[in-house]
Amino acid sequence: METALQFGLLFLSFAGWGLAAFTVLKMNSAFIPVFLLSAVTVVLFGAGTIHFLPEAAWALYVGGFVALALFLFFAGRGKCALDKKQLLSPGAVFFAVSTIILMILLQGLYFIHYDNFSHWALIVKEMYLMDGLPDDSTVITFQNYPPGTAVFIYYVLKFVGYGESYALMAQGLLVLSGLTALFAFTTWKKPSYIIMTCIAATGLFFLEFHRIYNLLVDFPLAMIAFTPVIIAYYYRTDWKRSIWTTVPILVLLILIKDSGKLFLVINVLFITGMMLSSVWKKEKGWKKTLAPGAAAAVLAGVPILFNLLWGKYTETAYRSSYAENKFAITPSKLFDPEKGSEFIQTLLLKMITTFINWESTGFITFLALSAACVAGLMLFRIYSRSIPRMLIYTFTFLIGAFLLYMTSLYLMYLFLMPEKEAVVLAGFGRYTVTIILYTGAIGMGALLLEWSRIKQPAVKTVSAVIFALLFLTPVYLNYDQTARPELQDTVRAKVKPALERIEEDEKENARILYYSPKSQEDSGYLHFLATYEQLSENHATIKSCSNDVQKKQFRSELKKADYLVIVDHDNSSCLTTASLDADGIYKRDGATFKRLQ
């Protein structure tokens, strides 16, 4: 009940800022969620770099209530007109309803996924406990990874309390805020358009449904990346409004992940094109081009400034240099990728064959959405004898964006990623789904906008059925992903309660040895899990004790340990000779270990 009240107060604070955006900035209510959450994150990030993160969080939180109170005051005096139909638009209702559904779905969940413990949940936990951006006092390994989503999650947890399911809910808000922008052109007068947009949003969400159960940032990046394109088109005749609406979103893109810089470039090119088109329709000439050019400089310059700010912060916050980071872009990597000739020669072909995978949901969805685009072009060619120029320009832009993204992916594997990971195209599935979501959202949005203008009922109905079947492809393929991941029967189900019991034993900074033969092929999962749970590197993991070298290592680590956690027992001589006869927690008692009750 207390948590529900805290969430309610947080949403009231958000509502205050949202009403300010709606009444003062005259913003489309479908854009308010993504604009507001982006602006909050950007402000908090900037404050965090100068060590004022908690103060900024409180200022934003209280400021929301002040904005709400001012709105109610002026509305009560009749000085603040409110268009309820515009405020309670289909987009606003979609965001509210989907937020409630998502919170119910995520309630009570715990982190299980590998990448949560290696970085994404770890940085959230560190930030929450230290009340600031991470520094060298933390156990964060990937120190140059931008902290965008973690900053927003910190803000939510700051006022509702720490909880892993609450962190998932916070990231879910970012995802839903992006999807809400798809409803920008919908109205209650066109219910069929609302239904089709809901279908499109559902298809996009289901493509990566399982991502809502972890804090990996690829999903929120993709869901937010396409929104500047929709906003720019919506405000195509008011490019000044387009700029200040999209700037915080563009900044957020580069704060979420380094690949957000590529989406920054793509989006800035699109927005600049929209601005030039708007200006040149009235009057051409170099003087008329100066203003959009300056606006484009602002669109690119502000995010770049924040990127430099993050670089400066990491230089002062961490002892290690930027070049030591895993994916750092350095001259040595660019001039000498340190990859074998066979890898270089086969990389492009390997990427193509990996992408064309009939067992991949992403590839099949790519085909389905491509088919929807082709069907749409054929429909308008037959129905109106001409293809809308907007669709031609949109699909041309999407093809260019897709090719540019895949080219950058090729260069990343060639120059930046270590060869051991590049050989297996590590993360390729996640990376390609990101661009499929980006292009898919924009393509579906453009198709539905033109579809909504069809007057003939029969044509509109038949095309709606075709589009709906294709848009829902990810739902058919990924329906089984909706199952909630349970903690039971996982390694964490044993490690988490063991550490809670050790904490109750009141021994500070205890060194813990974990023994888990079943973790031999876990790629470091147990190590990262232990680091996350302890927020310390004061632990060791032994995964086998079958030869002399391993036995020697076990004895050496056992001598240094205060506690031994046997995650799974394998009757190894290392355990039996030390009278460690079952799974559980053992505490040092002189030279021996006794089971902790």
XYZ file of C-alpha atoms in Angstrom:
597
model
C 0.000 0.000 0.000
C 2.838 2.372 0.862
C 4.540 1.678 -2.468
C 1.294 2.310 -4.365
C 1.016 5.676 -2.601
C 4.621 6.537 -3.493
C 4.030 5.652 -7.142
C 0.828 7.690 -7.057
C 2.688 10.751 -5.767
C 5.408 10.304 -8.386
C 2.811 10.133 -11.153
C 1.140 13.262 -9.753
C 4.484 15.042 -10.002
C 4.834 13.829 -13.584
C 1.259 14.993 -14.243
C 2.155 18.493 -13.082
C 5.007 18.737 -15.555
C 2.877 17.098 -18.242
C 0.115 19.673 -17.798
C 2.736 22.412 -18.024
C 3.954 20.989 -21.340
C 0.371 20.726 -22.567
C -0.832 24.191 -21.550
C 2.317 26.318 -21.797
C 4.174 24.599 -24.639
C 0.973 23.560 -26.470
C 2.440 20.108 -27.014
C 0.565 17.185 -28.535
C -0.300 14.936 -25.589
C 1.073 11.895 -27.461
C 4.542 13.475 -27.306
C 4.402 14.530 -23.659
C 5.525 11.183 -22.114
C 8.677 10.804 -24.216
C 9.468 14.529 -24.025
C 8.946 14.650 -20.264
C 10.893 11.492 -19.400
C 13.722 12.562 -21.708
C 13.866 16.045 -20.196
C 13.902 14.640 -16.651
C 16.772 12.306 -17.537
C 18.777 15.028 -19.262
C 18.394 17.463 -16.346
C 19.352 14.787 -13.814
C 22.340 13.692 -15.861
C 23.628 17.241 -16.159
C 23.192 17.749 -12.412
C 24.894 14.429 -11.715
C 28.046 15.436 -13.565
C 28.458 18.340 -11.144
C 27.489 16.206 -8.137
C 24.011 17.637 -7.555
C 21.969 14.597 -8.548
C 19.816 14.180 -5.386
C 19.172 17.923 -5.174
C 18.050 17.994 -8.818
C 15.846 14.954 -8.257
C 14.068 16.629 -5.357
C 13.729 19.872 -7.318
C 12.056 18.050 -10.209
C 9.842 16.037 -7.886
C 8.630 19.042 -5.894
C 8.502 21.180 -9.026
C 5.933 18.810 -10.496
C 3.617 19.405 -7.537
C 4.140 23.161 -7.811
C 3.258 23.033 -11.521
C 0.151 20.986 -10.717
C -0.915 23.413 -7.977
C -0.422 26.415 -10.277
C -2.452 24.739 -12.997
C -5.328 24.007 -10.606
C -5.163 27.564 -9.241
C -5.372 29.234 -12.654
C -7.899 26.707 -13.955
C -10.113 27.431 -10.948
C -10.045 31.134 -11.820
C -10.843 30.424 -15.452
C -7.461 31.721 -16.616
C -6.233 28.385 -17.912
C -8.369 26.851 -20.647
C -8.101 23.091 -20.940
C -9.174 21.110 -23.982
C -10.082 17.785 -22.369
C -10.447 16.032 -25.721
C -6.875 16.911 -26.647
C -5.509 16.188 -23.184
C -7.288 12.835 -22.911
C -6.261 11.879 -26.426
C -5.951 8.258 -27.599
C -2.208 8.490 -26.969
C -2.641 9.674 -23.379
C -5.158 6.919 -22.670
C -2.888 4.322 -24.284
C 0.046 5.412 -22.123
C -2.002 5.341 -18.917
C -3.644 1.964 -19.559
C -0.484 0.261 -20.833
C 1.463 1.586 -17.833
C -1.012 -0.017 -15.430
C -0.884 -3.330 -17.324
C 2.915 -3.307 -17.418
C 3.228 -2.536 -13.705
C 0.920 -5.434 -12.856
C 2.909 -7.747 -15.126
C 6.277 -6.755 -13.618
C 5.224 -6.646 -9.974
C 7.410 -8.837 -7.751
C 9.974 -9.842 -10.377
C 13.707 -10.232 -9.751
C 16.647 -9.847 -12.100
C 17.848 -13.081 -13.663
C 19.467 -12.156 -16.985
C 23.280 -12.207 -17.247
C 23.653 -8.602 -18.472
C 21.739 -7.229 -15.497
C 24.523 -8.349 -13.193
C 27.422 -7.521 -15.497
C 26.328 -3.886 -15.798
C 22.765 -2.629 -16.322
C 21.267 -3.512 -12.939
C 24.603 -3.048 -11.200
C 24.864 0.628 -12.167
C 21.285 1.241 -10.993
C 22.010 -0.324 -7.611
C 25.260 1.611 -7.201
C 23.631 4.926 -8.146
C 20.726 4.373 -5.782
C 22.990 3.608 -2.829
C 25.549 6.358 -3.472
C 22.923 8.948 -4.545
C 24.956 10.046 -7.530
C 26.567 9.060 -10.793
C 29.011 6.146 -10.427
C 32.703 6.690 -9.838
C 35.810 4.692 -8.981
C 34.411 3.671 -5.603
C 31.962 1.348 -7.375
C 32.537 -2.116 -8.826
C 31.288 -1.104 -12.274
C 33.456 -2.615 -15.006
C 32.085 -0.975 -18.158
C 32.830 2.541 -17.016
C 32.350 4.396 -20.296
C 28.860 2.998 -20.952
C 26.418 5.953 -20.937
C 24.081 5.891 -17.909
C 20.912 7.325 -19.494
C 18.321 4.711 -18.546
C 19.986 4.176 -15.167
C 19.591 7.887 -14.409
C 15.851 7.770 -15.062
C 15.451 4.528 -13.104
C 17.363 6.143 -10.226
C 14.836 8.987 -10.254
C 11.895 6.601 -9.947
C 13.565 4.519 -7.227
C 14.538 7.677 -5.353
C 10.883 8.273 -4.517
C 9.336 4.785 -4.470
C 12.213 2.907 -2.816
C 14.588 0.306 -4.179
C 13.028 -2.722 -5.781
C 14.108 -4.737 -8.801
C 10.584 -4.901 -10.176
C 10.285 -1.124 -9.688
C 13.432 -0.656 -11.775
C 11.868 -2.768 -14.530
C 8.706 -0.657 -14.317
C 10.743 2.536 -14.674
C 12.450 1.277 -17.809
C 9.072 0.101 -19.070
C 7.835 3.693 -18.839
C 10.572 4.728 -21.265
C 9.513 2.017 -23.719
C 5.829 2.939 -23.508
C 6.572 6.652 -23.862
C 8.103 5.946 -27.262
C 5.191 3.811 -28.436
C 2.752 6.531 -27.367
C 4.184 8.873 -30.015
C 2.651 6.596 -32.674
C -0.755 7.969 -31.633
C 0.112 11.581 -32.532
C -2.234 11.702 -35.534
C -5.104 9.682 -34.031
C -8.397 11.195 -32.902
C -11.477 9.797 -31.198
C -13.392 10.551 -34.401
C -11.458 7.787 -36.169
C -11.725 4.693 -33.927
C -10.460 2.373 -36.667
C -7.242 4.414 -36.846
C -6.822 4.068 -33.076
C -7.346 0.297 -33.273
C -4.813 -0.095 -36.087
C -2.266 2.020 -34.195
C -2.783 -0.166 -31.119
C -2.146 -3.220 -33.312
C 1.053 -1.657 -34.669
C 2.239 -0.772 -31.146
C 1.456 -4.301 -29.947
C 3.451 -5.831 -32.791
C 6.459 -3.636 -32.040
C 6.268 -4.403 -28.330
C 6.060 -8.165 -28.871
C 9.124 -8.205 -31.112
C 11.238 -7.821 -27.982
C 8.670 -8.615 -25.294
C 11.154 -10.585 -23.184
C 13.329 -7.463 -22.860
C 10.892 -5.927 -20.385
C 12.160 -8.496 -17.874
C 15.707 -7.096 -17.864
C 17.450 -3.735 -18.004
C 19.299 -4.104 -21.303
C 19.009 -0.795 -23.097
C 18.577 -1.915 -26.719
C 14.781 -2.071 -26.401
C 14.232 1.408 -24.891
C 16.800 2.813 -27.336
C 14.843 1.499 -30.320
C 11.489 2.572 -28.876
C 12.681 6.133 -28.279
C 14.887 6.505 -31.365
C 12.040 6.737 -33.872
C 10.052 9.394 -31.986
C 12.003 12.448 -33.275
C 11.041 11.446 -36.821
C 7.331 11.376 -35.962
C 7.592 14.656 -34.041
C 9.469 16.355 -36.884
C 6.844 15.290 -39.401
C 3.997 16.341 -37.119
C 5.556 19.797 -36.658
C 6.802 19.997 -40.259
C 5.327 23.485 -40.678
C 6.561 24.664 -37.281
C 10.228 23.706 -37.206
C 10.998 25.819 -34.128
C 8.545 23.751 -32.073
C 10.059 20.656 -33.653
C 13.499 21.626 -32.366
C 12.729 22.199 -28.703
C 10.505 19.134 -28.599
C 13.130 16.803 -30.051
C 16.339 18.151 -28.471
C 15.945 16.402 -25.067
C 15.003 13.169 -26.861
C 18.092 13.377 -29.078
C 20.239 13.963 -25.999
C 18.658 10.950 -24.312
C 19.566 8.758 -27.302
C 23.290 9.274 -26.821
C 22.906 8.921 -23.044
C 21.258 5.509 -23.423
C 23.912 3.815 -25.524
C 26.824 4.707 -27.784
C 24.893 3.450 -30.817
C 22.412 6.206 -30.029
C 24.908 8.531 -31.727
C 24.103 6.866 -35.031
C 20.389 7.420 -34.490
C 21.243 11.014 -33.586
C 22.869 11.446 -37.007
C 19.990 9.754 -38.844
C 17.342 11.760 -37.002
C 19.143 15.090 -37.391
C 19.423 14.477 -41.140
C 15.696 13.761 -41.309
C 14.678 16.753 -39.187
C 16.971 19.062 -41.169
C 15.400 17.800 -44.371
C 11.927 18.501 -42.993
C 12.937 22.028 -41.962
C 14.486 22.824 -45.344
C 11.442 21.452 -47.131
C 9.168 23.635 -45.009
C 11.234 26.776 -45.615
C 11.802 26.208 -49.345
C 8.090 25.722 -49.955
C 7.672 29.404 -49.112
C 10.858 30.876 -50.526
C 14.199 29.477 -51.663
C 17.598 31.075 -51.274
C 20.700 30.850 -49.152
C 19.365 33.342 -46.598
C 16.341 31.157 -45.967
C 18.652 28.195 -45.518
C 20.640 29.815 -42.716
C 17.958 29.419 -40.043
C 17.377 25.673 -40.625
C 21.137 25.229 -40.826
C 21.575 26.907 -37.452
C 18.737 24.790 -36.078
C 20.454 21.641 -37.327
C 23.618 22.769 -35.548
C 21.622 23.066 -32.325
C 20.022 19.649 -32.839
C 23.418 18.014 -33.237
C 25.401 20.346 -31.000
C 23.438 19.995 -27.760
C 23.647 16.161 -27.711
C 27.339 16.317 -28.616
C 27.868 18.739 -25.731
C 26.291 16.246 -23.328
C 28.432 13.481 -24.786
C 31.542 15.548 -24.103
C 30.219 16.208 -20.609
C 30.007 12.454 -19.982
C 33.535 12.006 -21.325
C 34.869 14.687 -18.981
C 33.025 13.155 -16.060
C 34.484 9.687 -16.639
C 37.974 11.192 -16.890
C 37.670 12.634 -13.396
C 35.541 9.882 -11.835
C 37.667 6.882 -12.853
C 41.356 6.136 -12.681
C 41.334 4.102 -15.897
C 41.565 5.972 -19.181
C 39.014 5.949 -21.988
C 41.332 3.862 -24.184
C 41.233 1.012 -21.661
C 37.510 0.534 -22.149
C 36.303 -2.374 -24.221
C 34.628 -0.498 -27.080
C 36.726 2.660 -26.983
C 37.297 4.277 -30.387
C 41.043 4.870 -30.601
C 43.448 5.545 -33.513
C 45.191 2.212 -32.925
C 41.933 0.311 -33.450
C 41.011 2.293 -36.541
C 44.373 1.855 -38.260
C 45.004 -1.679 -37.045
C 41.854 -3.647 -36.204
C 43.986 -6.603 -35.012
C 41.738 -9.086 -36.794
C 42.783 -12.105 -38.826
C 42.649 -11.871 -42.617
C 40.132 -14.718 -42.819
C 37.795 -12.906 -40.430
C 38.030 -9.659 -42.402
C 37.350 -11.411 -45.700
C 34.323 -13.348 -44.444
C 32.756 -10.771 -42.097
C 30.321 -9.225 -44.586
C 29.092 -12.583 -45.873
C 28.748 -13.867 -42.322
C 26.629 -10.859 -41.348
C 24.345 -11.364 -44.343
C 23.877 -15.096 -43.767
C 23.299 -14.537 -40.043
C 20.684 -11.884 -40.745
C 18.850 -14.110 -43.249
C 17.795 -16.637 -40.642
C 14.362 -18.219 -41.020
C 14.362 -19.123 -37.342
C 14.890 -15.501 -36.322
C 11.832 -13.551 -35.190
C 13.583 -10.350 -36.196
C 14.173 -11.472 -39.785
C 10.635 -12.823 -40.240
C 9.241 -9.582 -38.812
C 11.487 -7.651 -41.192
C 9.978 -9.598 -44.095
C 6.433 -9.110 -42.787
C 6.851 -5.353 -42.404
C 8.528 -5.130 -45.807
C 5.543 -7.004 -47.239
C 3.218 -4.513 -45.526
C 5.091 -1.636 -47.157
C 4.913 -3.262 -50.595
C 1.220 -4.031 -50.075
C 0.635 -0.421 -49.093
C 2.373 0.911 -52.190
C 0.367 -1.444 -54.410
C -2.851 -0.486 -52.629
C -2.418 3.225 -53.228
C -1.218 2.665 -56.781
C -4.414 0.743 -57.558
C -6.802 2.754 -55.374
C -5.723 6.306 -56.190
C -3.646 5.676 -59.329
C -0.660 7.280 -57.612
C 1.576 6.569 -54.648
C 1.553 9.286 -51.957
C 4.786 11.236 -52.024
C 5.034 10.932 -48.255
C 5.291 7.138 -48.509
C 7.917 7.307 -51.247
C 10.071 9.704 -49.221
C 9.531 7.719 -46.009
C 10.486 4.347 -47.472
C 13.504 5.867 -49.236
C 14.633 7.346 -45.926
C 14.117 4.009 -44.140
C 16.154 2.094 -46.721
C 18.971 4.610 -46.319
C 18.767 4.435 -42.518
C 18.843 0.633 -42.590
C 21.892 0.517 -44.878
C 23.724 3.157 -42.831
C 23.025 1.255 -39.611
C 24.189 -2.092 -41.023
C 27.331 -0.431 -42.387
C 28.117 0.970 -38.945
C 27.510 -2.488 -37.479
C 30.026 -3.943 -39.920
C 32.600 -1.316 -38.938
C 31.990 -1.981 -35.242
C 32.722 -5.699 -35.622
C 35.727 -4.929 -37.802
C 37.390 -2.212 -35.728
C 35.975 -2.008 -32.206
C 34.832 -5.386 -30.935
C 37.475 -7.868 -29.690
C 37.983 -10.644 -32.241
C 36.864 -13.384 -29.842
C 33.409 -11.784 -29.712
C 33.386 -10.444 -33.256
C 33.968 -13.916 -34.717
C 30.636 -15.104 -33.299
C 28.949 -11.755 -34.096
C 28.180 -11.181 -30.427
C 24.958 -9.241 -29.906
C 24.075 -9.314 -33.617
C 20.481 -10.367 -32.956
C 19.881 -7.500 -30.512
C 21.560 -4.958 -32.753
C 19.573 -5.882 -35.863
C 16.265 -5.946 -33.998
C 16.978 -2.360 -32.927
C 17.023 -1.110 -36.522
C 14.037 -3.311 -37.422
C 12.056 -1.673 -34.615
C 13.184 1.788 -35.706
C 12.340 1.368 -39.378
C 9.252 -0.710 -38.608
C 7.721 1.912 -36.317
C 8.247 4.736 -38.811
C 7.079 2.613 -41.746
C 3.922 1.452 -39.970
C 3.195 4.974 -38.795
C 3.454 6.347 -42.343
C 1.321 3.540 -43.791
C -1.423 3.984 -41.216
C -1.477 7.758 -41.640
C -2.135 7.389 -45.368
C -4.500 4.462 -44.765
C -6.605 6.604 -42.393
C -7.351 8.955 -45.302
C -8.953 6.255 -47.474
C -12.632 7.003 -47.992
C -13.895 3.771 -49.583
C -15.034 1.394 -46.754
C -14.385 -1.881 -48.609
C -10.834 -0.937 -49.599
C -10.116 0.362 -46.115
C -11.424 -2.795 -44.422
C -9.558 -5.264 -46.651
C -6.296 -3.333 -46.371
C -6.751 -3.056 -42.584
C -7.010 -6.843 -42.297
C -3.876 -7.328 -44.408
C -1.895 -4.746 -42.436
C -3.091 -6.102 -39.079
C -2.079 -9.678 -39.930
C 1.391 -8.532 -40.992
C 1.861 -6.102 -38.086
C 0.999 -8.827 -35.569
C 3.661 -11.239 -36.868
C 5.820 -10.814 -33.722
C 2.811 -11.700 -31.555
C 2.387 -15.064 -33.291
C 6.104 -15.789 -33.063
C 6.859 -14.508 -29.558
C 3.704 -15.231 -27.619
C 5.579 -17.703 -25.421
C 7.871 -14.863 -24.285
C 5.076 -13.347 -22.230
C 5.656 -15.841 -19.403
C 7.113 -14.168 -16.319
C 10.636 -15.405 -15.527
C 10.655 -16.951 -12.086
C 13.551 -16.923 -9.639
C 12.912 -20.540 -8.694
C 15.367 -23.136 -10.066
C 17.980 -20.502 -10.987
C 21.472 -20.021 -9.575
C 20.332 -16.756 -8.051
C 17.609 -18.579 -6.119
C 20.424 -20.158 -4.097
C 22.916 -17.287 -4.006
C 20.523 -14.476 -3.004
C 19.140 -16.088 0.198
C 22.628 -17.317 1.101
C 23.975 -13.768 1.054
C 20.987 -12.474 2.992
C 21.756 -15.058 5.678
C 25.424 -14.059 5.731
C 24.428 -10.396 6.152
C 22.340 -11.399 9.163
C 25.487 -12.954 10.632
C 26.800 -9.387 10.952
C 30.296 -9.896 9.628
C 31.302 -6.841 7.602
C 33.241 -7.139 4.350
C 33.307 -10.918 4.597
C 35.142 -12.777 1.856
C 32.954 -15.443 0.291
C 33.951 -18.458 -1.762
C 31.321 -19.862 -4.126
C 31.522 -23.452 -5.302
C 29.361 -24.362 -8.303
C 30.311 -27.130 -10.768
C 27.158 -26.429 -12.773
C 28.490 -22.946 -13.538
C 31.496 -24.114 -15.559
C 30.011 -22.872 -18.847
C 28.241 -19.797 -17.475
C 30.586 -17.215 -19.081
C 31.133 -15.539 -15.719
C 27.459 -15.370 -14.685
C 28.132 -16.493 -11.103
C 31.000 -14.021 -10.749
C 28.886 -11.068 -11.905
C 25.945 -12.233 -9.797
C 28.128 -12.340 -6.682
C 29.544 -8.899 -7.475
C 26.030 -7.492 -7.881
C 24.733 -9.036 -4.664
C 27.758 -8.056 -2.569
C 28.637 -4.811 -4.394
C 32.170 -5.970 -3.839
C 34.885 -7.994 -5.543
C 35.654 -9.638 -2.210
C 34.718 -13.102 -3.416
C 35.970 -15.984 -5.515
C 34.298 -18.708 -7.554
C 35.455 -22.293 -7.953
C 33.646 -24.297 -10.615
C 35.529 -27.560 -10.551
C 37.851 -29.495 -8.292
C 38.822 -32.497 -10.385
C 42.581 -32.106 -10.884
C 45.595 -31.104 -8.799
C 45.684 -27.513 -10.051
C 42.013 -26.981 -9.231
C 42.374 -28.636 -5.840
C 45.295 -26.364 -5.013
C 43.267 -23.320 -6.059
C 40.318 -24.468 -3.958
C 42.482 -24.902 -0.850
C 44.110 -21.508 -1.434
C 40.782 -19.697 -1.782
C 39.287 -21.597 1.143
C 42.059 -20.345 3.420
C 41.205 -16.731 2.538
C 37.426 -17.135 2.812
C 35.210 -16.236 5.755
C 32.249 -18.098 4.265
C 31.811 -20.876 1.749
C 28.616 -21.089 -0.301
C 28.162 -24.458 -1.981
C 25.703 -23.642 -4.742
C 25.594 -27.222 -5.974
C 27.395 -30.206 -4.437
C 29.167 -32.725 -6.673
C 30.778 -35.068 -4.088
C 34.205 -33.779 -5.046
C 37.062 -34.880 -2.814
C 37.700 -31.188 -2.089
C 34.354 -31.074 -0.306
C 34.153 -34.523 1.232
C 37.612 -34.396 2.809
C 36.674 -31.075 4.431
C 33.384 -32.523 5.729
C 31.405 -30.229 3.437
C 28.706 -32.723 2.659
C 25.770 -30.727 1.208
C 24.648 -27.534 -0.509
C 24.448 -24.518 1.756
C 26.407 -21.916 3.707
C 29.506 -22.705 5.751
C 31.192 -20.297 8.152
C 34.826 -20.310 9.149
C 35.417 -21.688 12.623
C 39.139 -21.507 13.185
C 40.814 -23.707 10.581
C 37.578 -25.471 9.610
C 34.135 -24.577 8.279
C 30.873 -25.354 9.983
C 27.427 -25.244 8.455
C 25.644 -21.962 9.170
C 22.172 -22.590 10.522
